């Protein structure tokens, strides 16, 4: 007969998003920002009851620090941004890992007035896909647009897709070769005082 087995990929990691900000900072992320901000803003919010409001000048940033962590379970950075009553702000994003800084990614559009927009940036674009030591995520206001108040909410790392399932078929009726007796043995330790007994042998 034929025996069908399912084999997972060599490394299987639980696939779950990693929230950074959901009404407050979570999962050990800390506020290391150098922008004028309020992490408990109540209006507008994308979800929940709070968002982050930013009232600052160009080149200041929201910055979220975390002890070194591995990004291999994650595929992208996601957040929602709101341009306030005027919009027009231009943001850029960069990530720090170890003592290094990844490439800067400018958002493709200015923030929209009176509306929330989701931005999803692949970690490969930020230069930190599968990095073992990411420690800081920065959302920076540039001088290329307005510097009016804006809002950010629901910041998270999006999980990478689960590894594909591998289907393995085994035909137990087909003989390939005989098993050599030397393949079999007893896994022991030299300090095992029972190794030389008849029952153990």
mmCIF file of C-alpha atoms in Angstrom:
data_model
loop_
_atom_site.group_PDB
_atom_site.id
_atom_site.type_symbol
_atom_site.label_atom_id
_atom_site.label_comp_id
_atom_site.label_asym_id
_atom_site.label_seq_id
_atom_site.Cartn_x
_atom_site.Cartn_y
_atom_site.Cartn_z
ATOM 1 C CA UNK A 1 0.000 0.000 0.000
ATOM 2 C CA UNK A 2 0.912 3.660 -0.055
ATOM 3 C CA UNK A 3 1.522 5.668 3.098
ATOM 4 C CA UNK A 4 0.964 9.438 2.848
ATOM 5 C CA UNK A 5 2.784 11.724 5.257
ATOM 6 C CA UNK A 6 2.694 15.477 5.761
ATOM 7 C CA UNK A 7 6.007 17.176 6.438
ATOM 8 C CA UNK A 8 6.407 20.795 7.507
ATOM 9 C CA UNK A 9 9.128 23.097 6.263
ATOM 10 C CA UNK A 10 12.490 22.717 8.089
ATOM 11 C CA UNK A 11 11.793 25.722 10.334
ATOM 12 C CA UNK A 12 8.197 26.391 11.400
ATOM 13 C CA UNK A 13 7.573 29.550 13.382
ATOM 14 C CA UNK A 14 4.205 30.472 14.869
ATOM 15 C CA UNK A 15 2.624 33.058 12.595
ATOM 16 C CA UNK A 16 1.152 35.989 14.535
ATOM 17 C CA UNK A 17 1.360 39.747 14.110
ATOM 18 C CA UNK A 18 3.417 41.749 16.606
ATOM 19 C CA UNK A 19 1.496 44.852 17.758
ATOM 20 C CA UNK A 20 3.596 47.895 18.635
ATOM 21 C CA UNK A 21 0.915 50.494 19.391
ATOM 22 C CA UNK A 22 -2.745 49.652 20.116
ATOM 23 C CA UNK A 23 -4.109 52.485 22.310
ATOM 24 C CA UNK A 24 -0.714 52.391 24.028
ATOM 25 C CA UNK A 25 2.712 50.885 23.441
ATOM 26 C CA UNK A 26 2.708 47.106 23.925
ATOM 27 C CA UNK A 27 5.084 44.126 23.729
ATOM 28 C CA UNK A 28 7.944 45.922 25.531
ATOM 29 C CA UNK A 29 8.239 48.749 22.989
ATOM 30 C CA UNK A 30 9.267 52.069 24.544
ATOM 31 C CA UNK A 31 8.772 55.661 23.439
ATOM 32 C CA UNK A 32 12.155 57.104 22.421
ATOM 33 C CA UNK A 33 10.633 59.764 20.144
ATOM 34 C CA UNK A 34 12.109 63.201 19.605
ATOM 35 C CA UNK A 35 8.891 64.779 18.343
ATOM 36 C CA UNK A 36 6.199 66.610 20.285
ATOM 37 C CA UNK A 37 3.623 63.839 20.679
ATOM 38 C CA UNK A 38 0.715 62.554 22.714
ATOM 39 C CA UNK A 39 0.384 58.762 22.893
ATOM 40 C CA UNK A 40 -3.073 59.045 24.503
ATOM 41 C CA UNK A 41 -4.829 61.221 21.927
ATOM 42 C CA UNK A 42 -8.601 60.576 21.873
ATOM 43 C CA UNK A 43 -9.653 62.036 18.502
ATOM 44 C CA UNK A 44 -9.330 61.084 15.746
ATOM 45 C CA UNK A 45 -8.608 57.379 16.269
ATOM 46 C CA UNK A 46 -8.463 54.592 13.707
ATOM 47 C CA UNK A 47 -9.546 51.869 16.140
ATOM 48 C CA UNK A 48 -9.889 51.532 19.867
ATOM 49 C CA UNK A 49 -10.000 54.710 21.930
ATOM 50 C CA UNK A 50 -6.579 56.307 21.435
ATOM 51 C CA UNK A 51 -4.066 57.270 18.775
ATOM 52 C CA UNK A 52 -0.773 59.157 18.663
ATOM 53 C CA UNK A 53 -0.918 62.847 17.778
ATOM 54 C CA UNK A 54 2.249 64.537 16.506
ATOM 55 C CA UNK A 55 2.746 68.311 16.543
ATOM 56 C CA UNK A 56 6.323 68.998 15.597
ATOM 57 C CA UNK A 57 8.829 70.382 13.109
ATOM 58 C CA UNK A 58 10.560 68.696 10.181
ATOM 59 C CA UNK A 59 13.079 65.918 10.898
ATOM 60 C CA UNK A 60 11.635 65.060 14.290
ATOM 61 C CA UNK A 61 10.299 61.538 14.643
ATOM 62 C CA UNK A 62 8.216 58.996 16.453
ATOM 63 C CA UNK A 63 10.689 56.358 17.605
ATOM 64 C CA UNK A 64 9.866 53.020 19.204
ATOM 65 C CA UNK A 65 12.691 51.163 20.921
ATOM 66 C CA UNK A 66 12.786 47.471 21.820
ATOM 67 C CA UNK A 67 15.631 45.209 22.987
ATOM 68 C CA UNK A 68 17.130 43.341 20.018
ATOM 69 C CA UNK A 69 14.591 41.006 18.432
ATOM 70 C CA UNK A 70 14.511 38.707 15.414
ATOM 71 C CA UNK A 71 12.330 39.798 12.486
ATOM 72 C CA UNK A 72 12.314 36.433 10.688
ATOM 73 C CA UNK A 73 8.685 35.686 11.726
ATOM 74 C CA UNK A 74 7.537 38.976 10.163
ATOM 75 C CA UNK A 75 7.132 40.273 6.611
ATOM 76 C CA UNK A 76 6.217 43.951 6.859
ATOM 77 C CA UNK A 77 5.593 47.015 9.012
ATOM 78 C CA UNK A 78 2.030 48.334 8.996
ATOM 79 C CA UNK A 79 0.522 51.512 10.414
ATOM 80 C CA UNK A 80 -2.353 53.909 9.802
ATOM 81 C CA UNK A 81 -1.772 57.664 9.448
ATOM 82 C CA UNK A 82 -4.160 60.633 9.348
ATOM 83 C CA UNK A 83 -3.243 64.064 7.992
ATOM 84 C CA UNK A 84 -5.352 66.063 10.422
ATOM 85 C CA UNK A 85 -7.416 68.951 9.105
ATOM 86 C CA UNK A 86 -4.910 70.004 6.441
ATOM 87 C CA UNK A 87 -2.911 66.916 5.368
ATOM 88 C CA UNK A 88 0.145 67.212 3.159
ATOM 89 C CA UNK A 89 2.711 65.848 5.622
ATOM 90 C CA UNK A 90 5.447 63.692 4.090
ATOM 91 C CA UNK A 91 6.841 60.921 6.287
ATOM 92 C CA UNK A 92 9.768 58.575 5.947
ATOM 93 C CA UNK A 93 10.484 55.353 7.797
ATOM 94 C CA UNK A 94 13.728 53.685 8.807
ATOM 95 C CA UNK A 95 14.682 50.882 11.167
ATOM 96 C CA UNK A 96 17.760 50.410 13.319
ATOM 97 C CA UNK A 97 19.357 47.025 14.001
ATOM 98 C CA UNK A 98 22.397 46.282 16.132
ATOM 99 C CA UNK A 99 24.504 49.424 15.696
ATOM 100 C CA UNK A 100 23.335 49.884 12.083
ATOM 101 C CA UNK A 101 20.590 51.823 10.327
ATOM 102 C CA UNK A 102 18.601 50.453 7.408
ATOM 103 C CA UNK A 103 17.724 52.454 4.285
ATOM 104 C CA UNK A 104 15.217 55.283 4.557
ATOM 105 C CA UNK A 105 11.865 54.703 2.871
ATOM 106 C CA UNK A 106 9.756 57.732 1.946
ATOM 107 C CA UNK A 107 6.010 57.122 1.944
ATOM 108 C CA UNK A 108 4.778 57.323 -1.657
ATOM 109 C CA UNK A 109 2.053 59.861 -0.866
ATOM 110 C CA UNK A 110 1.509 62.772 1.466
ATOM 111 C CA UNK A 111 -0.885 62.172 4.346
ATOM 112 C CA UNK A 112 -4.531 62.784 3.484
ATOM 113 C CA UNK A 113 -6.567 65.427 5.277
ATOM 114 C CA UNK A 114 -9.388 64.138 7.481
ATOM 115 C CA UNK A 115 -8.820 60.492 6.515
ATOM 116 C CA UNK A 116 -6.930 57.435 7.692
ATOM 117 C CA UNK A 117 -4.607 55.662 5.241
ATOM 118 C CA UNK A 118 -2.845 52.354 5.849
ATOM 119 C CA UNK A 119 0.812 51.998 4.910
ATOM 120 C CA UNK A 120 2.384 48.526 4.629
ATOM 121 C CA UNK A 121 6.147 48.459 4.063
ATOM 122 C CA UNK A 122 8.003 45.170 3.444
ATOM 123 C CA UNK A 123 10.843 44.624 5.914
ATOM 124 C CA UNK A 124 13.047 43.833 2.917
ATOM 125 C CA UNK A 125 12.505 47.414 1.711
ATOM 126 C CA UNK A 126 13.649 48.631 5.120
ATOM 127 C CA UNK A 127 16.723 46.377 4.964
ATOM 128 C CA UNK A 128 15.791 44.302 8.012
ATOM 129 C CA UNK A 129 14.153 41.146 6.649
ATOM 130 C CA UNK A 130 15.335 38.228 8.849
ATOM 131 C CA UNK A 131 17.489 40.556 10.935
ATOM 132 C CA UNK A 132 18.288 39.035 14.346
ATOM 133 C CA UNK A 133 18.812 42.337 16.165
ATOM 134 C CA UNK A 134 16.227 45.000 15.265
ATOM 135 C CA UNK A 135 15.919 47.491 18.109
ATOM 136 C CA UNK A 136 14.266 50.688 16.881
ATOM 137 C CA UNK A 137 11.546 51.750 14.429
ATOM 138 C CA UNK A 138 11.340 55.406 13.360
ATOM 139 C CA UNK A 139 8.570 57.380 11.600
ATOM 140 C CA UNK A 140 10.043 60.748 10.688
ATOM 141 C CA UNK A 141 8.429 63.962 9.444
ATOM 142 C CA UNK A 142 10.377 65.437 6.513
ATOM 143 C CA UNK A 143 10.569 69.001 5.196
ATOM 144 C CA UNK A 144 9.037 67.980 1.856
ATOM 145 C CA UNK A 145 5.460 68.679 2.956
ATOM 146 C CA UNK A 146 3.473 70.481 5.620
ATOM 147 C CA UNK A 147 4.349 70.347 9.297
ATOM 148 C CA UNK A 148 0.803 70.464 10.632
ATOM 149 C CA UNK A 149 -0.477 68.066 13.274
ATOM 150 C CA UNK A 150 -0.972 64.464 12.162
ATOM 151 C CA UNK A 151 -1.961 61.171 13.764
ATOM 152 C CA UNK A 152 -0.726 57.570 13.771
ATOM 153 C CA UNK A 153 -2.503 54.446 15.005
ATOM 154 C CA UNK A 154 -2.453 50.615 14.919
ATOM 155 C CA UNK A 155 1.277 50.122 14.391
ATOM 156 C CA UNK A 156 2.364 46.497 14.043
ATOM 157 C CA UNK A 157 4.667 44.034 12.353
ATOM 158 C CA UNK A 158 2.725 41.733 10.031
ATOM 159 C CA UNK A 159 3.496 38.018 10.265
ATOM 160 C CA UNK A 160 5.182 36.259 7.366
ATOM 161 C CA UNK A 161 3.042 33.631 5.593
ATOM 162 C CA UNK A 162 3.072 30.197 7.180
ATOM 163 C CA UNK A 163 5.523 27.745 5.569
ATOM 164 C CA UNK A 164 4.008 25.702 2.768
ATOM 165 C CA UNK A 165 2.974 22.150 3.623
ATOM 166 C CA UNK A 166 5.076 19.506 1.885
ATOM 167 C CA UNK A 167 3.280 16.312 0.823
ATOM 168 C CA UNK A 168 5.458 13.225 1.000
ATOM 169 C CA UNK A 169 4.356 9.873 -0.399
ATOM 170 C CA UNK A 170 5.962 6.639 0.801
ATOM 171 C CA UNK A 171 5.448 3.306 -1.017
ATOM 172 C CA UNK A 172 6.037 0.748 1.743
ATOM 173 C CA UNK A 173 5.809 -2.169 -0.713
ATOM 174 C CA UNK A 174 8.901 -1.146 -2.688
ATOM 175 C CA UNK A 175 12.226 -2.493 -1.417
ATOM 176 C CA UNK A 176 15.175 -0.205 -1.994
ATOM 177 C CA UNK A 177 17.866 -2.059 -0.084
ATOM 178 C CA UNK A 178 18.254 -4.244 2.965
ATOM 179 C CA UNK A 179 18.958 -2.580 6.296
ATOM 180 C CA UNK A 180 22.537 -3.156 7.407
ATOM 181 C CA UNK A 181 22.828 -4.469 10.971
ATOM 182 C CA UNK A 182 25.487 -1.833 11.655
ATOM 183 C CA UNK A 183 22.788 0.869 11.428
ATOM 184 C CA UNK A 184 21.358 -0.258 14.749
ATOM 185 C CA UNK A 185 22.888 0.423 18.127
ATOM 186 C CA UNK A 186 22.346 1.597 21.676
ATOM 187 C CA UNK A 187 22.679 5.244 22.596
ATOM 188 C CA UNK A 188 24.558 5.248 25.892
ATOM 189 C CA UNK A 189 26.751 7.331 28.106
ATOM 190 C CA UNK A 190 30.109 6.080 29.351
ATOM 191 C CA UNK A 191 29.082 6.866 32.920
ATOM 192 C CA UNK A 192 26.004 4.591 32.689
ATOM 193 C CA UNK A 193 26.739 2.006 35.415
ATOM 194 C CA UNK A 194 24.011 -0.296 34.056
ATOM 195 C CA UNK A 195 25.475 -0.498 30.566
ATOM 196 C CA UNK A 196 27.272 -3.780 31.177
ATOM 197 C CA UNK A 197 24.352 -5.672 32.679
ATOM 198 C CA UNK A 198 22.626 -8.516 30.844
ATOM 199 C CA UNK A 199 19.204 -6.859 31.052
ATOM 200 C CA UNK A 200 20.479 -3.576 29.592
ATOM 201 C CA UNK A 201 22.290 -5.347 26.778
#
